[in-house]
Amino acid sequence: MPLFDRKDKSRYATFSRRTLMMGGGVGMVLTALGARLYQLQIVEGDQFRTKAEENSINKRLLAPLRGRIVDRFGVELANNKKNYRVVLIPEEATGGVEAALDTIGRIILIAPHERERILREIAANKKFMPAVVAENLTWQEYSLVNLHLPYLSGVRPEVGETRDYPFGDVLSHVLGYVAAVSPDDMKNDSDQLLSLPGFRIGKRGIEKAFDSQVRGAAGVSEEEVNAYGRVIRELGREPGEPGSDVYLTVDQQVQQFAVQRIGGESAACVVMDITNGDVLALASTPGFDPNLFNVGITPPQWQQLLSDDHTPLINKALSGLYPPGSTFKPAVALAALDAGAITPDFSVLCTGSMAFGNYVFHCYQKGGHGHVDLHRGIAVSCDIYFYNVARKLGIDGIEAGAHKLGYGQATGIEIPGERAGVVPGRAWKERAYHAPWQEGETLNTGIGQGYVLVTPIQLCTAAARIASGNAVSPRIVRVVGPDVHQRPELKRLDVSDKALAAVQAGMNAVTNEPGGTAYAWRITQPGFEMAGKTGTAQVRRISEAEHIAGVRKNDTLPWKLRDHALFIAYAPVGNPRYAAAIIQEHGATTSHPHVQMVRDILLFTQQRDTANLPTAYPVNATSVGSADSHT
């Protein structure tokens, strides 16, 4: 039966209108869709095509090679080596991550704290993101992983680059080290390289001071990825720009000899070319292996470094502060002579003690030294003589003279962490203690005790200035990339030549005249003789009974209670070229091992004669006319 009776015209007409309206509506929708498709595909097609391509291509930063750090002869002190490592892709690990780590752990060692780190890293990232399981593997370990690779689901061996310090602890305090980026580093540095997984930056020493130069510029890898961010293929690669090389003034052989000669003592030694301030050796012992911080130091290793009473993490040469003891006496003598407070003929009678106010000041020599003038006062290091010199000069004169030799101020050497030390004075004490200066404190300052504090680099600088008469300042960086670190021409010290000559003669007597405090440990080879000044710095108050007995019993005391031993020197005496200074913590013994160390180090340096050896500075750098281009 038909749905509508053709005779029922009213009902048919209604159905026709509805059909027409519905058809029209559908047509309008299709027209709108067609127009929108035309707009998207034809009118705006290029724009959306570009956006789609951007969504499918991911640009990934590539870490550049870190610049080398080399010594004055081109010996590599910090370089890059192959980093054999193993990564794990969690989603590909059959049986789960824990089982995969168990299997890998039967081939290479995975410490418990490293396993925890791996699990934390995997939990924080997507399952297809690789996590570093182990790096800096030996070739044998890496080969074992590759041998068992068919049975290690989700494991991928990789080869990259990592920082390497071939001389270990010998240069640890000069070079510093690189380590993982911390949150604080991210706040203070906007370089996108810092966001790369496993990226290392300089944390101490030259690595820190010149991190931006040796870091280099990032490369870029273009990768095609899917909607989930998984890499499909690499489309292109633009390698980064390697960092600049840094050329130091250090002579690796002098540095290594100094460290070996000091041995296991807690000490610092600096050797400097007095003609231009080039630091040939800057040793602080014991050191630490900077490679540990790159590969990841373990908690037991870190705790051992922290608990060592010889403080291997402290750069004693730059940040260790010590009373200079008698090594300060040449500075007092030079200031007194230059100011006219004394003449070389000024003499006193040393009976072993002198009264000043209500206090008795003692000389280290029981019974005294008898009649002492400037020359003998320096040679035998008579305390009573220098008490009198300090009293005549006054604290203001001592303070001014010490500053001329570089005490009480940072030298400006390029390694971070240098401390300025203390040269006390009236204004200083008022600021520090809100108390007036006392005259008795001037006497203590005159023998390098009391408030005065210095660093080994300052001691070496002072020795270089006394030897040369010039305002020598130390430096340890010669060239960075193509740029020479220019130094101003040396200026003459504002002191008289006669005053300098008198102090130099006294320091020569210390080592080369019988009765001098270092005569027994002098350099005997003709033409290599050294001049110097010994020093002992008290770390505790000497009792009256010890003064009366005339023996301080330093050799028999516990190590921490023994006096520090110091020595400054320069050589050769006839034509000074090299200066050296040493501080041996709690090392003041009758055999003066610290003097013997400097003697051997200065002799080795002279016989090596770095002035006549060709350096390896870049040609374009050494061609620049500088005050010290002859080196």
XYZ file of C-alpha atoms in Angstrom:
631
model
C 0.000 0.000 0.000
C 1.508 3.370 -0.937
C 2.713 5.538 1.890
C 0.676 8.473 0.702
C -2.395 8.605 -1.373
C -1.617 10.842 -4.316
C -5.066 12.235 -3.859
C -4.045 13.465 -0.360
C -2.378 16.532 -1.816
C -1.970 18.380 1.482
C 0.056 15.616 3.109
C 2.242 15.207 -0.032
C 2.949 18.901 -0.188
C 4.086 18.878 3.465
C 6.484 15.983 2.866
C 7.967 17.699 -0.209
C 8.672 20.905 1.720
C 10.357 18.974 4.505
C 12.482 17.035 2.044
C 13.485 20.230 0.321
C 14.399 21.940 3.581
C 16.410 18.940 4.750
C 18.207 18.704 1.441
C 18.942 22.401 1.539
C 20.323 22.117 5.066
C 22.543 19.219 4.109
C 23.694 21.144 1.085
C 24.579 24.160 3.199
C 26.559 21.989 5.614
C 28.405 20.330 2.760
C 29.071 23.720 1.189
C 30.441 25.037 4.483
C 32.617 21.959 4.916
C 33.876 22.287 1.381
C 34.662 25.957 1.914
C 36.518 25.167 5.131
C 38.453 22.372 3.442
C 39.334 24.768 0.623
C 40.533 27.330 3.159
C 42.610 24.796 5.092
C 44.066 22.961 2.108
C 44.368 25.678 -0.534
C 44.350 29.088 1.110
C 46.186 28.197 4.370
C 47.749 24.955 3.205
C 51.343 26.208 3.218
C 51.001 27.589 6.736
C 49.612 24.374 8.206
C 52.060 22.258 6.213
C 54.899 24.186 7.831
C 53.384 23.726 11.274
C 52.939 20.025 10.681
C 56.572 19.701 9.625
C 57.701 21.620 12.707
C 55.740 19.241 14.867
C 57.402 16.228 13.258
C 60.996 17.565 13.282
C 62.755 17.918 16.577
C 65.973 19.912 16.922
C 68.269 18.429 19.576
C 71.332 20.187 20.968
C 74.654 18.395 20.704
C 77.344 18.959 23.316
C 80.579 20.335 21.806
C 84.059 19.083 22.615
C 85.507 20.891 25.622
C 88.699 22.825 24.929
C 92.006 21.441 26.173
C 94.109 22.852 28.974
C 97.831 22.526 28.240
C 101.077 23.561 29.890
C 103.619 26.007 28.460
C 105.117 23.257 26.285
C 101.858 21.887 24.935
C 101.573 18.938 27.320
C 97.861 18.166 27.698
C 96.789 18.606 31.302
C 93.049 18.298 30.628
C 91.660 16.749 27.483
C 88.823 14.555 26.219
C 88.735 10.811 25.832
C 86.277 8.238 24.576
C 83.413 7.617 26.956
C 82.201 4.029 26.646
C 78.795 3.896 28.239
C 75.653 1.786 28.446
C 72.077 3.062 28.327
C 68.800 1.280 28.991
C 65.508 1.924 27.185
C 62.826 0.865 29.714
C 60.055 0.008 27.231
C 62.361 -2.424 25.422
C 63.466 -4.227 28.580
C 61.800 -7.647 28.485
C 60.866 -8.668 31.996
C 61.046 -5.134 33.347
C 63.701 -2.644 34.379
C 64.657 -4.388 37.632
C 65.330 -7.654 35.816
C 67.339 -5.837 33.133
C 69.510 -4.138 35.781
C 70.057 -7.484 37.488
C 71.271 -8.969 34.205
C 73.574 -6.026 33.416
C 74.884 -6.151 36.978
C 76.236 -9.626 36.354
C 78.451 -8.215 33.598
C 79.537 -4.804 34.928
C 79.417 -3.435 38.453
C 76.419 -1.287 39.358
C 76.770 0.195 42.834
C 73.621 0.405 45.013
C 73.569 4.219 44.924
C 73.920 4.117 41.127
C 71.028 1.661 40.846
C 68.866 4.043 42.866
C 69.845 6.905 40.572
C 68.940 4.896 37.469
C 65.521 3.977 38.841
C 64.811 7.594 39.792
C 65.786 8.767 36.314
C 63.599 6.160 34.630
C 60.617 7.000 36.848
C 60.941 10.693 35.981
C 60.993 10.212 32.194
C 58.971 8.530 29.482
C 59.482 4.821 28.939
C 61.126 5.244 25.548
C 63.730 7.713 26.886
C 67.175 6.121 27.422
C 68.676 6.198 30.915
C 72.428 6.061 31.479
C 73.271 2.864 33.358
C 77.066 3.175 33.400
C 79.649 5.374 31.723
C 83.419 5.724 31.497
C 83.700 1.963 31.161
C 86.987 0.318 30.356
C 87.410 -1.247 26.932
C 87.195 -4.700 28.538
C 83.903 -3.853 30.259
C 82.510 -2.305 27.096
C 83.531 -5.383 25.100
C 81.812 -7.683 27.586
C 78.574 -5.734 27.230
C 78.755 -5.999 23.443
C 79.534 -9.716 23.694
C 76.387 -10.361 25.742
C 74.245 -7.818 23.887
C 71.909 -10.430 22.285
C 70.784 -11.387 25.791
C 70.413 -7.814 27.096
C 67.017 -6.581 26.025
C 66.671 -2.785 26.038
C 70.416 -2.229 26.471
C 72.402 -0.083 24.033
C 76.175 0.509 24.145
C 77.262 4.024 23.104
C 80.527 5.913 22.548
C 80.793 9.571 23.497
C 83.386 11.977 24.949
C 84.286 12.731 28.550
C 86.790 14.949 30.379
C 90.071 13.395 31.377
C 92.891 14.554 33.642
C 95.917 12.395 32.775
C 98.052 13.606 35.699
C 95.444 12.997 38.396
C 96.093 14.768 41.683
C 99.321 16.484 40.536
C 97.403 19.458 39.113
C 94.042 19.069 40.818
C 94.120 22.476 42.528
C 95.267 24.248 39.378
C 92.848 22.662 36.916
C 89.897 22.024 39.214
C 87.359 19.645 37.704
C 84.081 19.383 35.810
C 80.925 17.940 37.317
C 77.193 17.654 36.662
C 75.104 20.812 36.448
C 73.318 21.761 39.685
C 70.028 23.689 40.035
C 72.008 26.739 41.173
C 74.101 26.548 38.018
C 70.917 26.598 35.941
C 69.758 29.750 37.724
C 72.997 31.611 37.094
C 73.652 30.505 33.508
C 71.173 30.753 30.645
C 73.164 28.578 28.220
C 70.873 25.872 26.832
C 73.751 23.405 26.941
C 73.273 23.136 30.698
C 69.935 21.377 30.119
C 71.564 18.489 28.244
C 71.523 15.203 30.206
C 74.968 14.421 31.562
C 76.464 17.791 30.598
C 79.457 18.854 32.728
C 80.683 22.337 33.629
C 83.753 23.647 35.434
C 83.421 23.661 39.189
C 86.875 24.702 40.401
C 90.214 26.006 39.227
C 90.927 26.898 35.614
C 87.963 24.756 34.527
C 85.675 27.130 36.416
C 87.467 30.395 35.673
C 87.408 29.814 31.904
C 84.356 27.584 31.626
C 82.580 29.765 29.072
C 85.634 29.778 26.789
C 86.443 26.066 26.952
C 82.769 25.026 26.855
C 82.347 25.707 23.129
C 79.147 26.224 21.127
C 76.376 23.659 20.802
C 75.712 21.652 17.667
C 72.270 20.665 16.366
C 70.757 17.358 15.300
C 67.464 17.401 13.359
C 65.367 14.310 14.089
C 62.013 13.159 12.779
C 59.717 12.188 15.639
C 56.193 10.824 15.892
C 53.295 12.271 17.856
C 54.622 10.716 21.073
C 58.064 12.224 20.707
C 59.793 8.993 19.730
C 62.685 9.452 17.293
C 62.027 7.935 13.870
C 65.259 8.909 12.104
C 67.976 11.584 12.030
C 67.543 14.043 9.163
C 70.701 16.083 9.575
C 73.518 16.937 11.947
C 75.549 20.104 12.447
C 78.433 19.491 14.856
C 79.164 22.026 17.549
C 82.154 24.331 17.734
C 84.852 22.994 20.080
C 85.864 25.150 23.020
C 89.046 27.218 23.088
C 92.288 25.747 24.334
C 93.874 27.336 27.407
C 97.670 27.557 27.585
C 99.056 27.816 31.094
C 102.416 29.149 32.240
C 102.861 25.963 34.274
C 105.681 23.566 33.464
C 104.213 20.124 34.059
C 107.593 18.623 34.884
C 108.403 21.259 37.516
C 104.907 20.848 38.954
C 105.208 17.073 39.113
C 108.681 17.239 40.636
C 107.438 19.647 43.313
C 104.497 17.400 44.222
C 106.681 14.304 44.343
C 109.339 16.073 46.406
C 106.801 17.258 48.977
C 105.470 13.719 49.239
C 102.600 13.039 51.597
C 103.031 16.228 53.641
C 100.267 18.769 54.069
C 101.975 21.610 52.241
C 101.907 24.199 49.480
C 104.717 25.271 47.175
C 104.861 27.961 44.480
C 107.611 28.475 41.887
C 107.628 31.655 39.810
C 109.658 33.240 37.020
C 110.529 36.599 38.571
C 111.081 38.308 35.218
C 107.416 38.183 34.260
C 105.391 36.494 37.020
C 104.841 33.204 35.164
C 103.916 30.536 37.709
C 105.821 27.382 36.820
C 104.432 25.298 39.672
C 101.571 25.777 42.085
C 101.360 22.697 44.283
C 98.985 22.011 47.154
C 99.333 18.623 48.784
C 97.706 16.294 49.223
C 95.546 16.711 46.170
C 92.607 14.718 44.866
C 91.830 12.930 41.641
C 89.633 15.314 39.594
C 88.486 12.389 37.444
C 86.402 11.190 40.395
C 84.121 14.220 40.154
C 83.647 13.728 36.435
C 82.720 10.050 36.566
C 80.781 10.396 39.815
C 82.387 10.307 43.228
C 81.041 7.686 45.622
C 79.834 8.571 49.133
C 82.776 6.748 50.803
C 85.265 8.586 48.578
C 83.663 11.942 49.378
C 83.631 11.227 53.083
C 87.293 10.240 52.985
C 88.205 13.569 51.368
C 86.195 15.498 53.951
C 87.611 13.671 56.963
C 91.285 13.816 55.946
C 93.122 16.073 58.433
C 95.508 17.089 55.617
C 92.538 18.830 53.863
C 93.050 17.674 50.256
C 90.111 19.731 48.989
C 91.660 23.068 50.033
C 94.011 24.878 47.679
C 96.526 25.851 50.345
C 98.662 27.826 47.901
C 95.905 30.401 47.336
C 93.403 30.102 50.154
C 95.484 28.790 53.042
C 96.178 31.585 55.554
C 99.203 31.246 57.810
C 101.309 33.453 60.078
C 104.471 34.059 58.028
C 106.800 33.870 61.015
C 110.369 34.902 60.233
C 109.787 34.907 56.453
C 108.145 38.280 57.153
C 111.371 39.747 58.553
C 112.835 40.744 55.157
C 109.695 42.822 54.545
C 110.130 44.566 57.924
C 113.839 45.129 57.291
C 113.235 46.536 53.802
C 110.533 48.902 55.050
C 112.691 50.095 57.976
C 115.735 50.707 55.761
C 113.726 52.508 53.091
C 111.965 54.690 55.649
C 115.245 55.592 57.356
C 114.156 54.070 60.661
C 117.410 52.058 60.725
C 120.613 51.702 58.764
C 122.390 48.440 57.913
C 124.723 49.179 60.819
C 121.921 49.398 63.383
C 122.646 46.747 66.028
C 121.229 45.429 69.283
C 122.424 43.123 72.024
C 120.350 39.939 72.075
C 120.446 38.225 75.469
C 117.557 35.909 74.666
C 114.784 38.153 75.978
C 113.689 41.755 76.342
C 111.178 43.441 78.603
C 108.496 45.655 77.150
C 105.956 47.067 79.573
C 104.704 44.234 81.734
C 105.605 41.541 79.243
C 108.837 39.729 78.402
C 109.518 39.055 74.718
C 111.753 36.060 74.033
C 114.105 35.062 71.253
C 113.971 31.491 70.035
C 117.696 31.185 70.853
C 118.211 30.513 74.561
C 120.970 32.828 75.797
C 120.560 35.081 72.760
C 122.731 35.899 69.746
C 124.910 38.613 71.260
C 125.540 41.747 69.188
C 123.446 41.618 66.023
C 123.273 44.015 63.052
C 120.932 43.837 60.056
C 123.032 41.367 58.061
C 123.431 38.937 60.940
C 119.893 39.596 62.168
C 118.484 38.224 58.905
C 121.067 35.425 58.690
C 120.377 34.006 62.171
C 116.752 35.268 62.286
C 117.166 37.013 65.640
C 113.776 37.822 67.166
C 115.150 40.412 69.593
C 116.714 42.348 66.723
C 113.434 42.504 64.816
C 111.439 43.421 67.928
C 113.613 46.518 68.089
C 113.374 47.194 64.366
C 109.587 46.931 64.499
C 109.464 49.258 67.494
C 111.534 51.890 65.685
C 109.563 51.582 62.435
C 106.092 51.403 63.948
C 103.033 49.560 62.751
C 102.197 52.179 60.114
C 105.590 51.678 58.462
C 105.312 47.887 58.658
C 101.863 47.986 57.099
C 102.981 50.222 54.209
C 106.121 48.172 53.540
C 104.243 44.866 53.566
C 101.735 46.157 51.031
C 104.564 47.080 48.646
C 105.657 43.450 48.596
C 102.122 42.206 47.914
C 101.002 41.145 51.388
C 97.453 41.824 52.554
C 95.927 41.840 49.069
C 94.971 39.279 46.449
C 97.627 38.848 43.778
C 95.025 38.577 41.010
C 96.087 35.134 39.805
C 93.439 33.660 37.508
C 92.386 30.735 39.705
C 89.221 31.391 41.770
C 89.280 31.223 45.564
C 92.342 33.342 46.372
C 92.279 35.022 49.780
C 93.807 38.395 50.583
C 95.325 37.615 53.964
C 95.813 40.215 56.698
C 98.382 42.942 57.227
C 97.229 44.477 60.495
C 97.213 48.152 61.303
C 95.431 50.719 63.423
C 92.422 51.125 61.140
C 92.228 47.380 60.537
C 92.076 46.565 64.240
C 89.476 49.234 64.846
C 87.298 47.684 62.123
C 87.902 44.098 63.165
C 87.935 44.373 66.956
C 86.688 47.897 67.748
C 89.789 48.381 69.857
C 92.897 50.591 69.617
C 96.259 49.281 68.503
C 98.710 48.301 71.251
C 102.443 48.875 70.978
C 103.231 45.334 72.051
C 101.306 44.102 69.012
C 103.775 45.962 66.796
C 106.613 43.818 68.177
C 104.738 40.589 67.423
C 103.987 41.822 63.905
C 107.694 42.531 63.411
C 108.486 38.796 63.571
C 105.486 37.714 61.496
C 103.255 36.656 64.371
C 100.182 38.212 65.939
C 97.448 39.154 63.502
C 99.425 38.968 60.253
C 98.325 36.207 57.859
C 99.630 35.411 54.380
C 99.198 32.882 51.600
C 102.009 30.892 49.926
C 101.412 32.722 46.620
C 101.996 36.019 48.474
C 105.202 34.671 50.015
C 106.509 33.741 46.564
C 105.470 37.121 45.157
C 107.319 38.911 47.968
C 110.449 36.840 47.322
C 110.260 37.660 43.596
C 109.900 41.382 44.323
C 112.835 41.422 46.739
C 115.009 39.502 44.256
C 114.154 41.670 41.246
C 113.240 45.030 42.727
C 110.202 45.013 40.427
C 106.479 44.880 41.205
C 106.109 41.300 39.950
C 102.575 39.849 39.969
C 101.868 36.162 39.401
C 99.875 34.769 36.524
C 99.134 31.209 35.479
C 97.276 31.696 32.169
C 99.185 32.764 29.069
C 96.821 32.233 26.139
C 93.099 31.462 25.774
C 92.200 30.466 22.247
C 93.752 33.117 19.981
C 94.055 35.754 22.688
C 97.140 36.578 24.732
C 96.577 37.556 28.341
C 98.516 40.777 28.233
C 100.407 41.941 31.299
C 101.547 45.498 31.935
C 105.255 46.128 31.887
C 106.861 45.637 35.267
C 107.310 48.755 37.365
C 110.145 49.352 39.747
C 109.320 48.963 43.425
C 109.133 52.236 45.296
C 112.105 51.367 47.522
C 115.762 52.369 47.403
C 118.316 50.154 45.697
C 120.572 50.362 48.759
C 117.796 49.004 50.987
C 117.132 46.164 48.531
C 120.823 45.288 48.330
C 121.120 45.081 52.119
C 118.146 42.751 52.441
C 119.348 40.618 49.517
C 122.749 40.272 51.189
C 121.098 39.161 54.415
C 119.029 36.522 52.587
C 122.169 35.307 50.847
C 123.785 34.893 54.272
C 120.866 32.707 55.412
C 121.852 29.984 52.956
C 125.437 30.637 51.932
C 127.288 31.848 55.043
C 128.158 29.647 58.028
C 125.751 30.300 60.856
C 122.860 31.051 58.511
C 119.666 29.246 59.478
C 119.589 27.330 56.159
C 123.313 27.003 55.513
C 123.274 23.229 56.074
C 120.739 22.782 53.253
C 122.142 25.222 50.700
C 122.584 24.543 46.980
C 126.249 23.612 46.598
C 126.421 23.431 42.797
C 128.313 26.498 41.521
C 126.149 28.953 39.626
C 122.880 27.633 41.055
C 123.116 29.018 44.627
C 119.962 30.266 46.270
C 119.229 33.032 48.779
C 116.361 32.589 51.209
C 114.713 33.096 54.547
C 113.484 30.449 56.950
C 110.424 30.847 59.114
C 108.511 29.110 61.862
C 104.887 29.997 62.596
C 103.473 29.142 65.987
C 100.084 27.466 66.115
C 99.893 27.579 69.918
C 101.156 29.790 72.694
C 104.650 28.821 73.889
C 104.757 28.395 77.673
C 107.231 30.217 79.877
C 108.673 26.867 80.937
C 109.475 26.031 77.304
C 111.156 29.395 76.866
C 113.230 28.855 80.016
C 114.164 25.326 78.953
C 115.112 26.647 75.534
C 113.391 23.732 73.831
C 109.933 23.892 72.269
C 109.717 20.102 71.892
C 108.122 20.551 68.477
C 109.363 17.195 67.155
C 107.691 15.245 69.961
C 104.332 17.000 69.954
C 101.201 15.619 68.249
C 101.124 16.642 64.594
C 98.351 19.212 65.011
C 100.274 21.044 67.770
C 103.554 21.410 65.888
C 104.580 24.750 64.412
C 104.274 25.422 60.690
C 107.511 25.543 58.689
C 108.058 28.171 55.972
C 110.803 29.097 53.540
C 111.134 31.691 50.767
C 113.999 31.706 48.287
C 115.239 32.844 44.905
C 118.008 31.663 42.567
C 120.543 31.989 41.179
C 121.921 34.539 43.606
C 124.099 36.305 41.038
C 121.312 36.805 38.493
C 117.927 35.932 40.046
C 115.488 34.206 37.725
C 113.234 31.977 39.840
C 111.521 32.476 43.200
C 109.926 29.844 45.384
C 107.982 29.629 48.629
C 106.771 26.727 50.726
C 104.575 26.201 53.754
C 104.665 22.797 55.410
C 101.847 22.527 57.900
C 103.050 21.414 61.347
C 106.400 20.596 59.768
C 108.851 22.629 61.871
C 111.509 20.086 62.844
C 115.233 20.429 63.407
C 116.022 18.761 60.072
C 114.229 21.496 58.091
C 112.738 19.185 55.439
C 110.870 22.115 53.864
C 114.167 23.904 53.106
C 115.505 20.755 51.493
C 112.361 20.518 49.376
C 112.740 24.066 48.033
C 116.468 23.536 47.492
C 115.783 20.513 45.290
C 112.884 22.143 43.465
C 114.837 25.319 42.668
C 117.836 23.300 41.517
C 115.634 21.159 39.256
C 113.983 24.283 37.820
C 117.311 25.962 37.078
C 118.820 22.876 35.499
C 115.720 22.461 33.357
C 116.076 26.158 32.434
C 112.607 26.775 31.067
C 113.735 30.131 29.699
C 115.678 28.407 26.923
C 113.106 25.738 26.052
C 110.691 26.440 23.164
C 107.120 26.991 24.300
C 104.060 25.667 22.495
C 101.938 28.822 22.554
C 99.961 29.356 19.324
C 101.897 31.252 16.654
C 99.278 33.967 16.324
C 99.324 34.444 20.087
C 103.077 34.587 20.646
C 103.451 37.029 17.783
C 101.577 39.651 19.766
C 104.040 42.131 21.221
C 103.827 41.723 24.984
C 106.152 42.589 27.805
C 107.113 38.953 28.243
C 107.093 37.682 24.674
C 110.669 36.459 25.119
C 109.383 33.515 27.168
